[in-house]
Amino acid sequence: MATQNLSPALPSPAHPLANPGYGKRGTPDQEPLHRDTFAHLPLRARYLAGFIDALPEGAAIDAKTLAKSQPLYGQMAVRSALNELTEAGHLRRVRRVAEQEGGTVRWVSETYWSRTARRSAWWTRFLDGDVPEPEAARVSVPEQRAPRSEAYRVLAQLGLREPRLALSAADCSALEDLAATWLARDPAPYGLTQALTAGLPATVHAPRAFVERRLRDKFPPERTRFRPSAPPEGPRRRTLVECTECGVPGRPEAIPDGLCRPCQATRPRTAPVDLTIRHG
């Protein structure tokens, strides 16, 4: 059938960008784009996946904007396609606690896109900041090198969390010792990432200098270690997954596959998605 070869319209160069920090965000270790990348998706979601994948980092990918930017589907159809992309493991909307200067706290929304379909367990690890260095990145280096430190890994992944703080390999090496000193005092990588990315200005002109300044200015105090008399309560979760359909936030286990249980109950049942990687 002709519809099986439906190709997405190329995004216009004028496709709007979202406010800084709110648009499309990429994920690490993605497979190259090939003919069968989105073949496992229903036709409508396959079309929209190709359209979103071609958009630049930071592009607005909300349903209203996407409906205006391509010729085939209206807003309701785009919403349904976004739900299908969420269930298939390509899309996640999350809310994070962002601490602004002065100690005020606010929630910000983020939208992550993965050309490669990911399982819910992978998304949970990624959104918690626990993503291993891709194997492809290691084998592409011509000479054998020692494994990078946790401090280097956190710095290298800043650009994935916040494009305004994308650092080069040289930047990460130069700041590695300073970040390692931070982690020696406070060994939670997510806390370091939050301290570096919270409350950013609209534009960061010199990411390396900005990160170095924050590493020095926000260096954690030395804390006296003690044994609590009773098991402490778990820390307040600072990242919540947002249901793609209705927008309600919750813990990852309460929103499996990116959709809350009430929204899943109203959706037609479909066959499980085959996440086997295909090479064309």
Coordinates of C-alpha atoms in Angstrom, one line a residue:
M1 CA 0.0 0.0 0.0
A2 CA 1.2 3.5 -0.7
T3 CA 0.6 4.6 2.8
Q4 CA 3.2 2.2 4.1
N5 CA 5.9 4.4 2.5
L6 CA 4.5 7.6 3.9
S7 CA 7.4 10.0 4.6
P8 CA 7.2 12.9 7.1
A9 CA 7.4 16.4 5.7
L10 CA 10.7 18.0 6.5
P11 CA 10.4 20.5 9.3
S12 CA 10.5 24.2 8.3
P13 CA 13.6 26.1 9.3
A14 CA 11.2 28.5 11.0
H15 CA 9.8 25.8 13.3
P16 CA 9.6 27.6 16.7
L17 CA 11.9 26.9 19.6
A18 CA 10.5 26.4 23.1
N19 CA 11.6 28.6 26.0
P20 CA 15.2 27.7 27.1
G21 CA 15.1 24.3 28.8
Y22 CA 11.6 23.4 27.7
G23 CA 12.0 22.1 24.2
K24 CA 13.2 18.8 22.6
R25 CA 16.1 17.2 24.5
G26 CA 18.1 14.4 23.1
T27 CA 19.3 11.2 25.0
P28 CA 22.6 9.4 24.8
D29 CA 23.7 6.3 22.9
Q30 CA 21.1 6.4 20.1
E31 CA 21.2 4.2 17.1
P32 CA 21.8 5.8 13.7
L33 CA 18.7 6.7 11.7
H34 CA 17.9 4.1 9.0
R35 CA 15.0 3.0 6.9
D36 CA 13.3 0.8 9.6
T37 CA 14.0 2.9 12.6
F38 CA 10.3 3.6 13.2
A39 CA 8.8 0.6 11.4
H40 CA 7.4 -0.8 14.7
L41 CA 5.1 2.2 15.1
P42 CA 1.6 2.7 13.8
L43 CA 1.5 4.8 10.7
R44 CA 0.5 8.1 12.3
A45 CA 3.1 7.8 15.1
R46 CA 5.7 6.7 12.5
Y47 CA 5.1 9.9 10.5
L48 CA 5.3 12.1 13.6
A49 CA 8.4 10.3 14.9
G50 CA 10.3 11.1 11.7
F51 CA 9.2 14.7 11.9
I52 CA 10.2 15.1 15.5
D53 CA 13.5 13.3 15.0
A54 CA 14.5 15.8 12.3
L55 CA 13.8 18.8 14.6
P56 CA 16.8 20.5 16.2
E57 CA 17.5 20.4 19.9
G58 CA 15.3 22.9 21.8
A59 CA 12.5 22.8 19.2
A60 CA 8.9 23.0 20.5
I61 CA 7.3 19.6 20.4
D62 CA 4.0 20.2 22.1
A63 CA 0.8 19.0 20.4
K64 CA -0.4 22.5 19.4
T65 CA 2.9 23.4 17.7
L66 CA 3.4 20.1 16.0
A67 CA -0.2 20.3 14.6
K68 CA 0.6 23.6 13.0
S69 CA 4.0 22.6 11.7
Q70 CA 3.0 19.6 9.5
P71 CA 0.3 19.2 6.9
L72 CA -1.4 15.8 7.7
Y73 CA -2.6 15.7 11.3
G74 CA -4.6 18.0 13.6
Q75 CA -4.1 18.6 17.3
M76 CA -6.2 15.7 18.5
A77 CA -4.4 13.2 16.2
V78 CA -1.0 14.6 17.2
R79 CA -1.9 14.1 20.9
S80 CA -2.8 10.5 20.2
A81 CA 0.4 10.0 18.2
L82 CA 2.5 11.5 21.1
N83 CA 0.8 8.9 23.4
E84 CA 1.8 6.1 21.1
L85 CA 5.4 7.4 20.9
T86 CA 5.5 7.5 24.7
E87 CA 4.2 4.0 25.1
A88 CA 6.7 2.8 22.5
G89 CA 9.6 4.3 24.5
H90 CA 10.6 7.3 22.3
L91 CA 9.2 10.2 24.4
R92 CA 9.1 11.2 28.1
R93 CA 7.8 14.3 29.7
V94 CA 9.1 15.0 33.2
R95 CA 8.9 17.7 35.9
R96 CA 12.0 18.6 38.0
V97 CA 12.6 20.7 41.1
A98 CA 14.8 23.6 40.1
E99 CA 16.3 25.7 42.9
Q100 CA 16.7 29.3 41.8
E101 CA 19.2 31.8 43.2
G102 CA 18.0 32.9 46.7
G103 CA 16.7 29.5 47.7
T104 CA 13.3 29.6 46.0
V105 CA 12.1 26.4 44.5
R106 CA 10.0 25.8 41.4
W107 CA 9.0 22.9 39.1
V108 CA 10.1 22.9 35.5
S109 CA 8.9 20.6 32.7
E110 CA 11.3 18.9 30.3
T111 CA 10.6 16.7 27.2
Y112 CA 13.1 14.0 26.2
W113 CA 13.3 12.4 22.8
S114 CA 15.0 9.1 21.9
R115 CA 15.2 7.9 18.3
T116 CA 15.9 4.5 19.8
A117 CA 13.0 2.9 21.6
R118 CA 13.8 2.6 25.3
R119 CA 12.2 0.4 28.0
S120 CA 10.7 2.0 31.1
A121 CA 13.6 0.8 33.3
W122 CA 16.1 2.6 31.0
W123 CA 14.1 5.9 31.2
T124 CA 13.9 5.6 35.0
R125 CA 17.7 5.3 35.3
F126 CA 18.3 8.1 32.8
L127 CA 15.9 10.5 34.5
D128 CA 17.6 9.8 37.8
G129 CA 21.0 10.6 36.3
D130 CA 22.3 7.1 36.2
V131 CA 23.2 6.5 32.5
P132 CA 26.4 4.6 31.8
E133 CA 28.9 5.9 29.2
P134 CA 27.9 4.5 25.8
E135 CA 30.1 1.7 24.6
A136 CA 30.3 3.3 21.2
A137 CA 32.0 6.3 22.6
R138 CA 34.8 4.2 24.1
V139 CA 35.5 2.0 21.1
S140 CA 35.7 5.0 18.8
V141 CA 38.8 6.3 20.5
P142 CA 41.8 5.0 18.6
E143 CA 44.1 4.4 21.6
Q144 CA 43.3 2.5 24.8
R145 CA 42.4 4.8 27.6
A146 CA 41.7 4.3 31.3
P147 CA 38.0 4.5 32.3
R148 CA 36.8 8.1 33.0
S149 CA 36.0 9.1 36.5
E150 CA 32.5 9.7 37.9
A151 CA 33.3 13.4 38.0
Y152 CA 34.1 13.5 34.2
R153 CA 31.0 11.5 33.4
V154 CA 28.7 14.0 35.3
L155 CA 30.4 16.9 33.5
A156 CA 30.1 15.2 30.1
Q157 CA 26.4 14.5 30.5
L158 CA 25.6 18.1 31.5
G159 CA 24.8 19.0 27.9
L160 CA 22.2 16.2 27.7
R161 CA 20.4 17.6 30.7
E162 CA 20.9 21.2 29.8
P163 CA 22.0 22.2 26.3
R164 CA 23.2 25.6 27.6
L165 CA 25.9 23.8 29.6
A166 CA 27.3 21.5 26.9
L167 CA 31.0 21.0 27.5
S168 CA 33.8 19.8 25.3
A169 CA 36.1 17.0 26.1
A170 CA 38.8 19.5 27.0
D171 CA 36.4 21.4 29.2
C172 CA 35.5 18.2 31.1
S173 CA 39.2 17.3 31.6
A174 CA 40.0 20.8 32.9
L175 CA 37.1 20.7 35.4
E176 CA 37.4 17.1 36.4
D177 CA 39.5 17.6 39.5
L178 CA 37.2 20.3 40.8
A179 CA 34.1 18.2 40.3
A180 CA 35.9 15.2 41.9
T181 CA 36.6 17.2 45.0
W182 CA 32.9 18.1 45.1
L183 CA 31.9 14.4 44.8
A184 CA 34.4 13.5 47.5
R185 CA 32.5 15.7 49.9
D186 CA 29.0 15.0 48.6
P187 CA 29.0 11.7 46.6
A188 CA 25.5 12.1 45.0
P189 CA 26.0 12.8 41.2
Y190 CA 22.4 14.1 40.9
G191 CA 23.0 16.7 43.5
L192 CA 26.0 18.0 41.6
T193 CA 24.0 18.1 38.4
Q194 CA 21.2 20.0 40.0
A195 CA 23.5 22.5 41.6
L196 CA 25.1 23.2 38.1
T197 CA 21.9 23.4 36.1
A198 CA 19.4 25.1 38.4
G199 CA 18.3 28.7 37.8
L200 CA 20.3 29.3 34.6
P201 CA 20.2 32.6 32.7
A202 CA 18.5 32.6 29.3
T203 CA 21.9 32.4 27.6
V204 CA 25.2 31.0 28.9
H205 CA 27.9 32.5 26.7
A206 CA 30.8 30.6 28.3
P207 CA 29.7 27.2 29.7
R208 CA 33.1 26.2 31.0
A209 CA 33.6 29.4 32.9
F210 CA 30.0 29.3 34.2
V211 CA 30.4 25.7 35.4
E212 CA 33.7 26.4 37.1
R213 CA 32.2 29.4 38.9
R214 CA 29.3 27.3 40.2
L215 CA 31.6 24.5 41.3
R216 CA 33.5 27.0 43.4
D217 CA 30.6 29.1 44.6
K218 CA 28.2 26.2 45.5
F219 CA 30.8 23.9 46.9
P220 CA 29.0 21.9 49.7
P221 CA 30.0 22.3 53.3
E222 CA 31.7 19.6 55.3
R223 CA 29.1 17.6 57.1
T224 CA 29.5 15.8 60.4
R225 CA 28.7 12.1 60.0
F226 CA 26.4 10.6 62.6
R227 CA 24.4 7.4 63.0
P228 CA 20.7 8.2 63.2
S229 CA 18.8 6.6 66.0
A230 CA 16.0 5.5 63.6
P231 CA 16.0 4.9 59.9
P232 CA 15.5 8.3 58.2
E233 CA 12.7 8.9 55.7
G234 CA 13.7 8.7 52.0
P235 CA 14.7 11.9 50.3
R236 CA 12.0 13.9 48.5
R237 CA 12.0 12.9 44.9
R238 CA 13.1 15.8 42.8
T239 CA 12.1 14.3 39.4
L240 CA 8.6 13.2 38.5
V241 CA 7.4 11.6 35.2
E242 CA 4.5 13.5 33.6
C243 CA 1.7 11.7 31.9
T244 CA 1.8 12.6 28.2
E245 CA -2.0 12.5 27.9
C246 CA -3.3 14.4 30.9
G247 CA -0.1 16.0 32.3
V248 CA -0.5 14.6 35.8
P249 CA 2.9 14.1 37.5
G250 CA 3.9 11.1 39.6
R251 CA 6.7 8.6 40.4
P252 CA 7.9 6.5 37.5
E253 CA 6.2 3.3 38.9
A254 CA 2.8 5.2 39.0
I255 CA 3.2 6.2 35.3
P256 CA 4.4 3.1 33.5
D257 CA 5.3 3.7 29.8
G258 CA 4.8 7.4 30.3
L259 CA 1.0 7.3 30.8
C260 CA -0.9 7.3 34.1
R261 CA -3.1 4.3 34.8
P262 CA -6.4 6.1 34.2
C263 CA -5.3 7.2 30.8
Q264 CA -4.0 3.8 30.0
A265 CA -7.4 2.3 30.9
T266 CA -9.1 4.5 28.3
R267 CA -6.8 3.6 25.5
P268 CA -7.4 0.7 23.1
R269 CA -5.2 -2.3 23.8
T270 CA -2.4 -2.8 21.3
A271 CA 0.1 -5.5 20.7
P272 CA 3.4 -5.2 22.7
V273 CA 6.0 -3.1 21.0
D274 CA 9.0 -5.1 19.7
L275 CA 12.1 -3.2 20.9
T276 CA 14.5 -5.5 19.0
I277 CA 17.1 -3.3 17.3
R278 CA 16.9 -3.7 13.5
H279 CA 19.7 -2.8 11.2
G280 CA 18.8 -1.9 7.6

